Amino acid sequence: MDTVFLMNSLWVMISAVLVILMIGGFILLETGSTRMKNAGHIAGKTILTFGISSIVFWAVGYGLIFGEGNSILGFSDFFYSGYDIEGLGLSGAVFFLFQLAFAGISLTIAFGGFAERAKLSVYLVFALLFSVLVYPFIAHWIWGGGWLAEHGKQDFAGSTVVHLTGAMAALAATILLKPRIGKYNKDGSANNIEGHNQVFTALSVLLLWVGWFGFNAGSTVSVDGAFFGFVALNTNLAAAAGTVAAMLISWIVVGKADVPMMLNGALAGLVAITASCAFVDTWAAVVIGLIAGILVFYSIRFFESRKIDDPIFALSVHGTAGVWGTLSTGFFATPELATVGKPGLFYGGGFEQLGVQALGVVASGAFAFIVSYIILSIMKVAMKGLRVTEEEEIIGLDISEHGSYGYPELVNKEAAAKGSIEVTGTANVPLSSQHPSVN
């Protein structure tokens, strides 16, 4: 076994660990961006659904994406047993784990549209179905030698495959679940339902920022020429530019330096550069991040004005920024770096690559949304609704779905002893009428 094989395997293994640790970042992001009465539920369901995603990916997901088949889907290599893959240049088991992590991240993004109002059972069933019927198709089309790959679609680490796919599933869920109680007034105006912990949210962004070096730089799946360093540099520059741009635009338009918006700008920059990090020069990475930071600000305001309640801003951070990031290679890909597809418009490549990128966005986004909407619509009928009851939503999913609190020390013990609970930001609700099992 040669040294290059071992070094490649070690580098991708480290990257896989970084990507899996991003699940922790998403737990803090979703928890900090929502109310404390749902904190334990969010943390628990995220770990559980990553477990479901992992098992499904092992059983069928990997084979559907990378197995031998046609331009639509793979049909071999199910129940992967750890064997090495000829010509890969690294351990097959390491590569498998790396790709498993990406599938789990896409599912986690999708669940942003479910936040604070979906039944736990809905998360479990959708985790299974998304991991079989949605993600593998798009991943095969672009990364598994499918029809978009045949057209030269550029998506180095997944602005489309991971982020746009997850965001479109989140959009389908958000539409079917409808807004949270209290989000909109009768006149259509929106109320700001603030997250309970900006420190958690900031820490989550830092964890995700670091994890993204595994996400993007790890996608080189090689230490050859240390090219992963260049990819990491572009990743960092875009994130930094997105942070600054979102802060400045919110300061100019709203008159305040909005911290959550700044954090969303960082994530938007990361999402946008994910497709192009290996194909563009450093100055272009800064431009891509700057534009992403501005786009995410206006995208959040747009969705809110359309009465689409997106608690974690998945549609804007992962959807809008994912679209922009995918299209950006059609402008900025250089002849030297465009190892897939062709150079972008600004480098003499004309509109051909931009057209391929746009085709990929439309086809992948439409497929993810339509299939997710159909799945959730069928689930809504079969499971007698996707959403918890009004009383359960008010009391919080921690107690209504799990019978315990993410923050038990913040519960008013005296009120609990009298048969009611007090959760910060919500009215007292009798326990006996809501969750008899906790009496």
PDB file of C-alpha atoms in Angstrom, residues 55-347:
ATOM      1  CA  ILE A  55     -28.337   3.421   7.565  1.00  0.00           C
ATOM      2  CA  VAL A  56     -30.303   4.220   4.405  1.00  0.00           C
ATOM      3  CA  PHE A  57     -27.153   5.468   2.662  1.00  0.00           C
ATOM      4  CA  TRP A  58     -25.346   2.239   3.556  1.00  0.00           C
ATOM      5  CA  ALA A  59     -28.238   0.073   2.372  1.00  0.00           C
ATOM      6  CA  VAL A  60     -29.208   1.783  -0.888  1.00  0.00           C
ATOM      7  CA  GLY A  61     -28.134   5.436  -1.092  1.00  0.00           C
ATOM      8  CA  TYR A  62     -24.532   4.869  -2.091  1.00  0.00           C
ATOM      9  CA  GLY A  63     -25.526   2.346  -4.753  1.00  0.00           C
ATOM     10  CA  LEU A  64     -28.203   4.611  -6.191  1.00  0.00           C
ATOM     11  CA  ILE A  65     -25.649   7.414  -6.534  1.00  0.00           C
ATOM     12  CA  PHE A  66     -22.393   5.677  -7.492  1.00  0.00           C
ATOM     13  CA  GLY A  67     -23.523   2.229  -8.613  1.00  0.00           C
ATOM     14  CA  GLU A  68     -23.519   1.099 -12.214  1.00  0.00           C
ATOM     15  CA  GLY A  69     -26.726   2.074 -13.980  1.00  0.00           C
ATOM     16  CA  ASN A  70     -27.875   4.683 -16.458  1.00  0.00           C
ATOM     17  CA  SER A  71     -27.863   8.464 -16.695  1.00  0.00           C
ATOM     18  CA  ILE A  72     -30.738   8.701 -14.209  1.00  0.00           C
ATOM     19  CA  LEU A  73     -29.769   6.355 -11.361  1.00  0.00           C
ATOM     20  CA  GLY A  74     -27.336   3.683 -10.234  1.00  0.00           C
ATOM     21  CA  PHE A  75     -28.464   0.118  -9.571  1.00  0.00           C
ATOM     22  CA  SER A  76     -25.579  -1.718  -7.920  1.00  0.00           C
ATOM     23  CA  ASP A  77     -23.260  -1.675  -4.874  1.00  0.00           C
ATOM     24  CA  PHE A  78     -26.075  -1.831  -2.325  1.00  0.00           C
ATOM     25  CA  PHE A  79     -25.270  -2.710   1.314  1.00  0.00           C
ATOM     26  CA  TYR A  80     -21.674  -1.541   0.934  1.00  0.00           C
ATOM     27  CA  SER A  81     -19.299  -3.889   2.759  1.00  0.00           C
ATOM     28  CA  GLY A  82     -16.111  -1.826   2.937  1.00  0.00           C
ATOM     29  CA  TYR A  83     -14.325  -3.044  -0.187  1.00  0.00           C
ATOM     30  CA  ASP A  84     -11.884  -0.781  -2.021  1.00  0.00           C
ATOM     31  CA  ILE A  85     -12.957   0.829  -5.274  1.00  0.00           C
ATOM     32  CA  GLU A  86     -10.641   0.385  -8.257  1.00  0.00           C
ATOM     33  CA  GLY A  87      -8.975   3.567  -9.465  1.00  0.00           C
ATOM     34  CA  LEU A  88     -10.215   5.680  -6.553  1.00  0.00           C
ATOM     35  CA  GLY A  89      -6.781   6.381  -5.051  1.00  0.00           C
ATOM     36  CA  LEU A  90      -7.952   6.094  -1.428  1.00  0.00           C
ATOM     37  CA  SER A  91      -9.767   3.735   0.892  1.00  0.00           C
ATOM     38  CA  GLY A  92     -13.230   2.849  -0.388  1.00  0.00           C
ATOM     39  CA  ALA A  93     -14.589   2.852   3.174  1.00  0.00           C
ATOM     40  CA  VAL A  94     -13.263   6.380   3.751  1.00  0.00           C
ATOM     41  CA  PHE A  95     -14.791   7.642   0.510  1.00  0.00           C
ATOM     42  CA  PHE A  96     -18.090   5.997   1.462  1.00  0.00           C
ATOM     43  CA  LEU A  97     -18.120   7.693   4.873  1.00  0.00           C
ATOM     44  CA  PHE A  98     -17.305  11.051   3.285  1.00  0.00           C
ATOM     45  CA  GLN A  99     -20.226  10.773   0.873  1.00  0.00           C
ATOM     46  CA  LEU A 100     -22.528   9.550   3.669  1.00  0.00           C
ATOM     47  CA  ALA A 101     -21.808  12.756   5.574  1.00  0.00           C
ATOM     48  CA  PHE A 102     -22.945  14.879   2.603  1.00  0.00           C
ATOM     49  CA  ALA A 103     -26.241  13.002   2.390  1.00  0.00           C
ATOM     50  CA  GLY A 104     -26.826  13.632   6.083  1.00  0.00           C
ATOM     51  CA  ILE A 105     -26.146  17.355   5.725  1.00  0.00           C
ATOM     52  CA  SER A 106     -28.647  17.731   2.875  1.00  0.00           C
ATOM     53  CA  LEU A 107     -31.352  16.064   4.980  1.00  0.00           C
ATOM     54  CA  THR A 108     -30.548  18.303   7.946  1.00  0.00           C
ATOM     55  CA  ILE A 109     -30.967  21.371   5.715  1.00  0.00           C
ATOM     56  CA  ALA A 110     -34.348  20.099   4.541  1.00  0.00           C
ATOM     57  CA  PHE A 111     -35.572  19.855   8.118  1.00  0.00           C
ATOM     58  CA  GLY A 112     -35.083  23.607   8.584  1.00  0.00           C
ATOM     59  CA  GLY A 113     -38.495  24.035   6.947  1.00  0.00           C
ATOM     60  CA  PHE A 114     -40.143  21.738   9.525  1.00  0.00           C
ATOM     61  CA  ALA A 115     -38.938  23.611  12.604  1.00  0.00           C
ATOM     62  CA  GLU A 116     -41.152  24.146  15.660  1.00  0.00           C
ATOM     63  CA  ARG A 117     -44.333  22.596  14.261  1.00  0.00           C
ATOM     64  CA  ALA A 118     -43.835  19.166  12.637  1.00  0.00           C
ATOM     65  CA  LYS A 119     -44.563  15.857  14.361  1.00  0.00           C
ATOM     66  CA  LEU A 120     -41.563  13.753  15.321  1.00  0.00           C
ATOM     67  CA  SER A 121     -42.988  10.857  13.295  1.00  0.00           C
ATOM     68  CA  VAL A 122     -42.983  13.074  10.193  1.00  0.00           C
ATOM     69  CA  TYR A 123     -39.253  13.680  10.587  1.00  0.00           C
ATOM     70  CA  LEU A 124     -38.588   9.956  10.799  1.00  0.00           C
ATOM     71  CA  VAL A 125     -40.627   8.945   7.762  1.00  0.00           C
ATOM     72  CA  PHE A 126     -39.399  11.829   5.603  1.00  0.00           C
ATOM     73  CA  ALA A 127     -35.783  11.094   6.552  1.00  0.00           C
ATOM     74  CA  LEU A 128     -36.201   7.626   5.069  1.00  0.00           C
ATOM     75  CA  LEU A 129     -38.013   8.722   1.913  1.00  0.00           C
ATOM     76  CA  PHE A 130     -35.827  11.758   1.160  1.00  0.00           C
ATOM     77  CA  SER A 131     -32.727   9.590   1.515  1.00  0.00           C
ATOM     78  CA  VAL A 132     -34.063   7.157  -1.098  1.00  0.00           C
ATOM     79  CA  LEU A 133     -36.253   9.147  -3.487  1.00  0.00           C
ATOM     80  CA  VAL A 134     -34.777  12.651  -3.597  1.00  0.00           C
ATOM     81  CA  TYR A 135     -31.097  13.072  -2.744  1.00  0.00           C
ATOM     82  CA  PRO A 136     -29.691  10.034  -4.620  1.00  0.00           C
ATOM     83  CA  PHE A 137     -31.212  11.083  -7.952  1.00  0.00           C
ATOM     84  CA  ILE A 138     -29.652  14.545  -7.961  1.00  0.00           C
ATOM     85  CA  ALA A 139     -26.331  13.316  -6.561  1.00  0.00           C
ATOM     86  CA  HIS A 140     -26.168  10.655  -9.302  1.00  0.00           C
ATOM     87  CA  TRP A 141     -27.012  13.151 -12.030  1.00  0.00           C
ATOM     88  CA  ILE A 142     -24.090  15.387 -11.058  1.00  0.00           C
ATOM     89  CA  TRP A 143     -21.537  13.306  -9.119  1.00  0.00           C
ATOM     90  CA  GLY A 144     -22.357   9.762 -10.198  1.00  0.00           C
ATOM     91  CA  GLY A 145     -21.845  10.160 -13.945  1.00  0.00           C
ATOM     92  CA  GLY A 146     -25.471  10.998 -14.710  1.00  0.00           C
ATOM     93  CA  TRP A 147     -26.937  13.177 -17.419  1.00  0.00           C
ATOM     94  CA  LEU A 148     -25.921  16.521 -15.900  1.00  0.00           C
ATOM     95  CA  ALA A 149     -22.354  15.283 -15.483  1.00  0.00           C
ATOM     96  CA  GLU A 150     -22.411  14.353 -19.169  1.00  0.00           C
ATOM     97  CA  HIS A 151     -23.268  17.987 -19.934  1.00  0.00           C
ATOM     98  CA  GLY A 152     -20.293  19.204 -17.865  1.00  0.00           C
ATOM     99  CA  LYS A 153     -22.236  20.506 -14.852  1.00  0.00           C
ATOM    100  CA  GLN A 154     -19.836  22.131 -12.361  1.00  0.00           C
ATOM    101  CA  ASP A 155     -20.661  21.559  -8.684  1.00  0.00           C
ATOM    102  CA  PHE A 156     -17.426  20.795  -6.892  1.00  0.00           C
ATOM    103  CA  ALA A 157     -18.757  20.204  -3.376  1.00  0.00           C
ATOM    104  CA  GLY A 158     -22.523  20.572  -3.586  1.00  0.00           C
ATOM    105  CA  SER A 159     -24.147  24.016  -3.888  1.00  0.00           C
ATOM    106  CA  THR A 160     -26.762  22.168  -5.943  1.00  0.00           C
ATOM    107  CA  VAL A 161     -26.436  18.539  -4.839  1.00  0.00           C
ATOM    108  CA  VAL A 162     -26.482  19.198  -1.098  1.00  0.00           C
ATOM    109  CA  HIS A 163     -27.745  22.707  -0.443  1.00  0.00           C
ATOM    110  CA  LEU A 164     -30.301  23.447  -3.146  1.00  0.00           C
ATOM    111  CA  THR A 165     -31.732  19.934  -2.828  1.00  0.00           C
ATOM    112  CA  GLY A 166     -32.212  20.344   0.907  1.00  0.00           C
ATOM    113  CA  ALA A 167     -33.642  23.841   0.516  1.00  0.00           C
ATOM    114  CA  MET A 168     -36.245  22.779  -2.034  1.00  0.00           C
ATOM    115  CA  ALA A 169     -37.419  20.008   0.277  1.00  0.00           C
ATOM    116  CA  ALA A 170     -37.610  22.619   3.041  1.00  0.00           C
ATOM    117  CA  LEU A 171     -39.728  24.839   0.778  1.00  0.00           C
ATOM    118  CA  ALA A 172     -42.197  22.015   0.145  1.00  0.00           C
ATOM    119  CA  ALA A 173     -42.467  21.365   3.886  1.00  0.00           C
ATOM    120  CA  THR A 174     -42.854  25.026   4.761  1.00  0.00           C
ATOM    121  CA  ILE A 175     -45.723  25.454   2.287  1.00  0.00           C
ATOM    122  CA  LEU A 176     -47.582  22.356   3.480  1.00  0.00           C
ATOM    123  CA  LEU A 177     -47.009  22.937   7.194  1.00  0.00           C
ATOM    124  CA  LYS A 178     -47.984  26.619   6.979  1.00  0.00           C
ATOM    125  CA  PRO A 179     -46.614  29.340   9.301  1.00  0.00           C
ATOM    126  CA  ARG A 180     -46.065  28.932  13.023  1.00  0.00           C
ATOM    127  CA  ILE A 181     -48.720  30.230  15.390  1.00  0.00           C
ATOM    128  CA  GLY A 182     -48.217  33.950  15.890  1.00  0.00           C
ATOM    129  CA  LYS A 183     -45.908  34.521  12.930  1.00  0.00           C
ATOM    130  CA  TYR A 184     -48.413  36.558  10.900  1.00  0.00           C
ATOM    131  CA  ASN A 185     -51.163  38.955  11.906  1.00  0.00           C
ATOM    132  CA  LYS A 186     -54.606  39.149  10.323  1.00  0.00           C
ATOM    133  CA  ASP A 187     -53.508  42.082   8.169  1.00  0.00           C
ATOM    134  CA  GLY A 188     -50.675  39.957   6.761  1.00  0.00           C
ATOM    135  CA  SER A 189     -47.883  41.718   8.629  1.00  0.00           C
ATOM    136  CA  ALA A 190     -45.166  39.508  10.084  1.00  0.00           C
ATOM    137  CA  ASN A 191     -44.045  39.237  13.679  1.00  0.00           C
ATOM    138  CA  ASN A 192     -40.407  38.564  14.447  1.00  0.00           C
ATOM    139  CA  ILE A 193     -40.249  35.294  16.401  1.00  0.00           C
ATOM    140  CA  GLU A 194     -36.741  35.658  17.729  1.00  0.00           C
ATOM    141  CA  GLY A 195     -34.418  32.780  18.464  1.00  0.00           C
ATOM    142  CA  HIS A 196     -33.587  32.339  22.107  1.00  0.00           C
ATOM    143  CA  ASN A 197     -29.770  32.294  21.957  1.00  0.00           C
ATOM    144  CA  GLN A 198     -27.621  34.349  19.580  1.00  0.00           C
ATOM    145  CA  VAL A 199     -24.479  32.962  21.210  1.00  0.00           C
ATOM    146  CA  PHE A 200     -25.508  29.446  20.164  1.00  0.00           C
ATOM    147  CA  THR A 201     -26.152  30.741  16.660  1.00  0.00           C
ATOM    148  CA  ALA A 202     -22.766  32.470  16.447  1.00  0.00           C
ATOM    149  CA  LEU A 203     -20.998  29.373  17.761  1.00  0.00           C
ATOM    150  CA  SER A 204     -22.869  27.259  15.215  1.00  0.00           C
ATOM    151  CA  VAL A 205     -21.631  29.446  12.379  1.00  0.00           C
ATOM    152  CA  LEU A 206     -18.062  29.114  13.600  1.00  0.00           C
ATOM    153  CA  LEU A 207     -18.404  25.312  13.769  1.00  0.00           C
ATOM    154  CA  LEU A 208     -19.938  25.215  10.305  1.00  0.00           C
ATOM    155  CA  TRP A 209     -17.260  27.554   8.927  1.00  0.00           C
ATOM    156  CA  VAL A 210     -14.523  25.218  10.163  1.00  0.00           C
ATOM    157  CA  GLY A 211     -16.464  22.142   9.049  1.00  0.00           C
ATOM    158  CA  TRP A 212     -16.734  23.625   5.573  1.00  0.00           C
ATOM    159  CA  PHE A 213     -12.989  23.145   5.095  1.00  0.00           C
ATOM    160  CA  GLY A 214     -13.715  19.425   5.226  1.00  0.00           C
ATOM    161  CA  PHE A 215     -16.765  19.918   3.029  1.00  0.00           C
ATOM    162  CA  ASN A 216     -15.017  21.834   0.238  1.00  0.00           C
ATOM    163  CA  ALA A 217     -11.301  21.167   0.583  1.00  0.00           C
ATOM    164  CA  GLY A 218     -12.010  17.523   1.407  1.00  0.00           C
ATOM    165  CA  SER A 219     -13.818  17.173  -1.906  1.00  0.00           C
ATOM    166  CA  THR A 220     -10.441  17.158  -3.626  1.00  0.00           C
ATOM    167  CA  VAL A 221     -10.241  13.572  -2.184  1.00  0.00           C
ATOM    168  CA  SER A 222      -6.495  13.877  -2.719  1.00  0.00           C
ATOM    169  CA  VAL A 223      -3.375  15.467  -1.267  1.00  0.00           C
ATOM    170  CA  ASP A 224      -1.813  15.762  -4.730  1.00  0.00           C
ATOM    171  CA  GLY A 225      -0.196  19.174  -5.105  1.00  0.00           C
ATOM    172  CA  ALA A 226      -1.878  20.301  -1.872  1.00  0.00           C
ATOM    173  CA  PHE A 227      -4.661  21.764  -4.027  1.00  0.00           C
ATOM    174  CA  PHE A 228      -6.959  21.436  -1.026  1.00  0.00           C
ATOM    175  CA  GLY A 229      -5.187  24.510   0.399  1.00  0.00           C
ATOM    176  CA  PHE A 230      -6.327  26.658  -2.519  1.00  0.00           C
ATOM    177  CA  VAL A 231      -9.891  25.357  -2.175  1.00  0.00           C
ATOM    178  CA  ALA A 232      -9.828  26.140   1.567  1.00  0.00           C
ATOM    179  CA  LEU A 233      -8.545  29.656   0.851  1.00  0.00           C
ATOM    180  CA  ASN A 234     -11.418  30.360  -1.564  1.00  0.00           C
ATOM    181  CA  THR A 235     -13.855  28.946   0.975  1.00  0.00           C
ATOM    182  CA  ASN A 236     -12.627  31.242   3.728  1.00  0.00           C
ATOM    183  CA  LEU A 237     -12.584  34.338   1.513  1.00  0.00           C
ATOM    184  CA  ALA A 238     -16.178  33.828   0.372  1.00  0.00           C
ATOM    185  CA  ALA A 239     -17.399  33.278   3.937  1.00  0.00           C
ATOM    186  CA  ALA A 240     -15.626  36.428   5.114  1.00  0.00           C
ATOM    187  CA  ALA A 241     -17.040  38.474   2.242  1.00  0.00           C
ATOM    188  CA  GLY A 242     -20.561  37.181   2.868  1.00  0.00           C
ATOM    189  CA  THR A 243     -20.301  38.112   6.544  1.00  0.00           C
ATOM    190  CA  VAL A 244     -19.252  41.683   5.808  1.00  0.00           C
ATOM    191  CA  ALA A 245     -21.752  42.188   2.978  1.00  0.00           C
ATOM    192  CA  ALA A 246     -24.766  40.991   4.987  1.00  0.00           C
ATOM    193  CA  MET A 247     -23.821  43.139   7.958  1.00  0.00           C
ATOM    194  CA  LEU A 248     -23.344  46.247   5.821  1.00  0.00           C
ATOM    195  CA  ILE A 249     -26.537  45.848   3.789  1.00  0.00           C
ATOM    196  CA  SER A 250     -28.621  45.313   6.930  1.00  0.00           C
ATOM    197  CA  TRP A 251     -26.988  48.325   8.553  1.00  0.00           C
ATOM    198  CA  ILE A 252     -27.716  50.499   5.530  1.00  0.00           C
ATOM    199  CA  VAL A 253     -31.292  49.350   4.925  1.00  0.00           C
ATOM    200  CA  VAL A 254     -32.552  48.727   8.461  1.00  0.00           C
ATOM    201  CA  GLY A 255     -30.344  51.168  10.345  1.00  0.00           C
ATOM    202  CA  LYS A 256     -28.996  48.513  12.720  1.00  0.00           C
ATOM    203  CA  ALA A 257     -26.114  46.064  12.445  1.00  0.00           C
ATOM    204  CA  ASP A 258     -28.212  42.913  12.624  1.00  0.00           C
ATOM    205  CA  VAL A 259     -26.241  40.028  14.179  1.00  0.00           C
ATOM    206  CA  PRO A 260     -28.411  37.127  12.874  1.00  0.00           C
ATOM    207  CA  MET A 261     -28.255  38.630   9.392  1.00  0.00           C
ATOM    208  CA  MET A 262     -24.478  38.860   9.601  1.00  0.00           C
ATOM    209  CA  LEU A 263     -24.328  35.187  10.578  1.00  0.00           C
ATOM    210  CA  ASN A 264     -26.636  34.247   7.712  1.00  0.00           C
ATOM    211  CA  GLY A 265     -24.325  36.166   5.399  1.00  0.00           C
ATOM    212  CA  ALA A 266     -21.385  34.023   6.481  1.00  0.00           C
ATOM    213  CA  LEU A 267     -23.342  30.852   5.765  1.00  0.00           C
ATOM    214  CA  ALA A 268     -24.582  32.211   2.429  1.00  0.00           C
ATOM    215  CA  GLY A 269     -20.996  32.920   1.382  1.00  0.00           C
ATOM    216  CA  LEU A 270     -20.038  29.365   2.316  1.00  0.00           C
ATOM    217  CA  VAL A 271     -22.954  27.844   0.425  1.00  0.00           C
ATOM    218  CA  ALA A 272     -22.283  29.958  -2.664  1.00  0.00           C
ATOM    219  CA  ILE A 273     -18.589  29.093  -2.914  1.00  0.00           C
ATOM    220  CA  THR A 274     -19.269  25.364  -2.483  1.00  0.00           C
ATOM    221  CA  ALA A 275     -19.921  24.826  -6.199  1.00  0.00           C
ATOM    222  CA  SER A 276     -17.088  27.002  -7.461  1.00  0.00           C
ATOM    223  CA  CYS A 277     -14.325  26.756  -4.839  1.00  0.00           C
ATOM    224  CA  ALA A 278     -12.034  24.702  -7.123  1.00  0.00           C
ATOM    225  CA  PHE A 279     -12.881  26.478 -10.372  1.00  0.00           C
ATOM    226  CA  VAL A 280     -12.384  30.220  -9.652  1.00  0.00           C
ATOM    227  CA  ASP A 281      -9.605  32.621  -8.691  1.00  0.00           C
ATOM    228  CA  THR A 282      -9.411  34.153  -5.228  1.00  0.00           C
ATOM    229  CA  TRP A 283     -10.769  37.554  -6.301  1.00  0.00           C
ATOM    230  CA  ALA A 284     -13.823  35.825  -7.747  1.00  0.00           C
ATOM    231  CA  ALA A 285     -14.354  33.984  -4.447  1.00  0.00           C
ATOM    232  CA  VAL A 286     -14.594  37.368  -2.718  1.00  0.00           C
ATOM    233  CA  VAL A 287     -17.087  38.631  -5.289  1.00  0.00           C
ATOM    234  CA  ILE A 288     -19.175  35.453  -5.012  1.00  0.00           C
ATOM    235  CA  GLY A 289     -19.289  35.829  -1.228  1.00  0.00           C
ATOM    236  CA  LEU A 290     -20.164  39.528  -1.363  1.00  0.00           C
ATOM    237  CA  ILE A 291     -23.071  38.930  -3.725  1.00  0.00           C
ATOM    238  CA  ALA A 292     -24.280  36.001  -1.614  1.00  0.00           C
ATOM    239  CA  GLY A 293     -24.320  38.202   1.505  1.00  0.00           C
ATOM    240  CA  ILE A 294     -26.476  40.791  -0.227  1.00  0.00           C
ATOM    241  CA  LEU A 295     -28.775  38.209  -1.822  1.00  0.00           C
ATOM    242  CA  VAL A 296     -29.491  36.458   1.476  1.00  0.00           C
ATOM    243  CA  PHE A 297     -30.656  39.725   3.051  1.00  0.00           C
ATOM    244  CA  TYR A 298     -33.213  40.434   0.332  1.00  0.00           C
ATOM    245  CA  SER A 299     -34.191  36.791  -0.043  1.00  0.00           C
ATOM    246  CA  ILE A 300     -35.152  36.531   3.645  1.00  0.00           C
ATOM    247  CA  ARG A 301     -37.303  39.633   3.337  1.00  0.00           C
ATOM    248  CA  PHE A 302     -38.906  38.302   0.149  1.00  0.00           C
ATOM    249  CA  PHE A 303     -39.952  34.951   1.618  1.00  0.00           C
ATOM    250  CA  GLU A 304     -41.297  36.622   4.731  1.00  0.00           C
ATOM    251  CA  SER A 305     -43.378  38.993   2.592  1.00  0.00           C
ATOM    252  CA  ARG A 306     -44.840  35.964   0.789  1.00  0.00           C
ATOM    253  CA  LYS A 307     -45.964  34.496   4.148  1.00  0.00           C
ATOM    254  CA  ILE A 308     -43.504  31.635   3.878  1.00  0.00           C
ATOM    255  CA  ASP A 309     -42.369  30.991   7.444  1.00  0.00           C
ATOM    256  CA  ASP A 310     -38.776  29.770   7.297  1.00  0.00           C
ATOM    257  CA  PRO A 311     -37.503  29.707  10.907  1.00  0.00           C
ATOM    258  CA  ILE A 312     -33.899  28.803  10.076  1.00  0.00           C
ATOM    259  CA  PHE A 313     -33.777  30.754   6.789  1.00  0.00           C
ATOM    260  CA  ALA A 314     -32.893  27.560   4.916  1.00  0.00           C
ATOM    261  CA  LEU A 315     -34.594  28.779   1.742  1.00  0.00           C
ATOM    262  CA  SER A 316     -32.408  31.869   1.559  1.00  0.00           C
ATOM    263  CA  VAL A 317     -29.119  30.598   2.979  1.00  0.00           C
ATOM    264  CA  HIS A 318     -29.107  27.255   1.174  1.00  0.00           C
ATOM    265  CA  GLY A 319     -31.590  27.844  -1.651  1.00  0.00           C
ATOM    266  CA  THR A 320     -30.951  31.354  -2.962  1.00  0.00           C
ATOM    267  CA  ALA A 321     -27.232  31.224  -2.188  1.00  0.00           C
ATOM    268  CA  GLY A 322     -27.068  27.712  -3.641  1.00  0.00           C
ATOM    269  CA  VAL A 323     -28.569  28.937  -6.914  1.00  0.00           C
ATOM    270  CA  TRP A 324     -26.181  31.869  -7.079  1.00  0.00           C
ATOM    271  CA  GLY A 325     -23.182  29.705  -6.237  1.00  0.00           C
ATOM    272  CA  THR A 326     -24.083  27.213  -8.944  1.00  0.00           C
ATOM    273  CA  LEU A 327     -24.515  29.925 -11.557  1.00  0.00           C
ATOM    274  CA  SER A 328     -21.333  31.732 -10.494  1.00  0.00           C
ATOM    275  CA  THR A 329     -19.041  29.190 -12.139  1.00  0.00           C
ATOM    276  CA  GLY A 330     -20.728  30.029 -15.428  1.00  0.00           C
ATOM    277  CA  PHE A 331     -19.256  33.503 -15.021  1.00  0.00           C
ATOM    278  CA  PHE A 332     -15.984  33.005 -13.153  1.00  0.00           C
ATOM    279  CA  ALA A 333     -14.585  29.523 -13.954  1.00  0.00           C
ATOM    280  CA  THR A 334     -11.080  29.930 -15.381  1.00  0.00           C
ATOM    281  CA  PRO A 335      -9.619  27.897 -18.247  1.00  0.00           C
ATOM    282  CA  GLU A 336      -6.850  26.589 -15.977  1.00  0.00           C
ATOM    283  CA  LEU A 337      -9.168  25.495 -13.153  1.00  0.00           C
ATOM    284  CA  ALA A 338     -12.194  24.272 -15.115  1.00  0.00           C
ATOM    285  CA  THR A 339     -11.254  20.594 -14.971  1.00  0.00           C
ATOM    286  CA  VAL A 340     -14.967  19.848 -15.379  1.00  0.00           C
ATOM    287  CA  GLY A 341     -17.018  21.624 -18.014  1.00  0.00           C
ATOM    288  CA  LYS A 342     -15.781  24.792 -19.707  1.00  0.00           C
ATOM    289  CA  PRO A 343     -14.562  28.269 -18.722  1.00  0.00           C
ATOM    290  CA  GLY A 344     -17.074  30.886 -17.675  1.00  0.00           C
ATOM    291  CA  LEU A 345     -18.432  33.883 -19.545  1.00  0.00           C
ATOM    292  CA  PHE A 346     -15.791  36.285 -18.194  1.00  0.00           C
ATOM    293  CA  TYR A 347     -12.992  34.036 -19.463  1.00  0.00           C
TER     294      TYR A 347
END
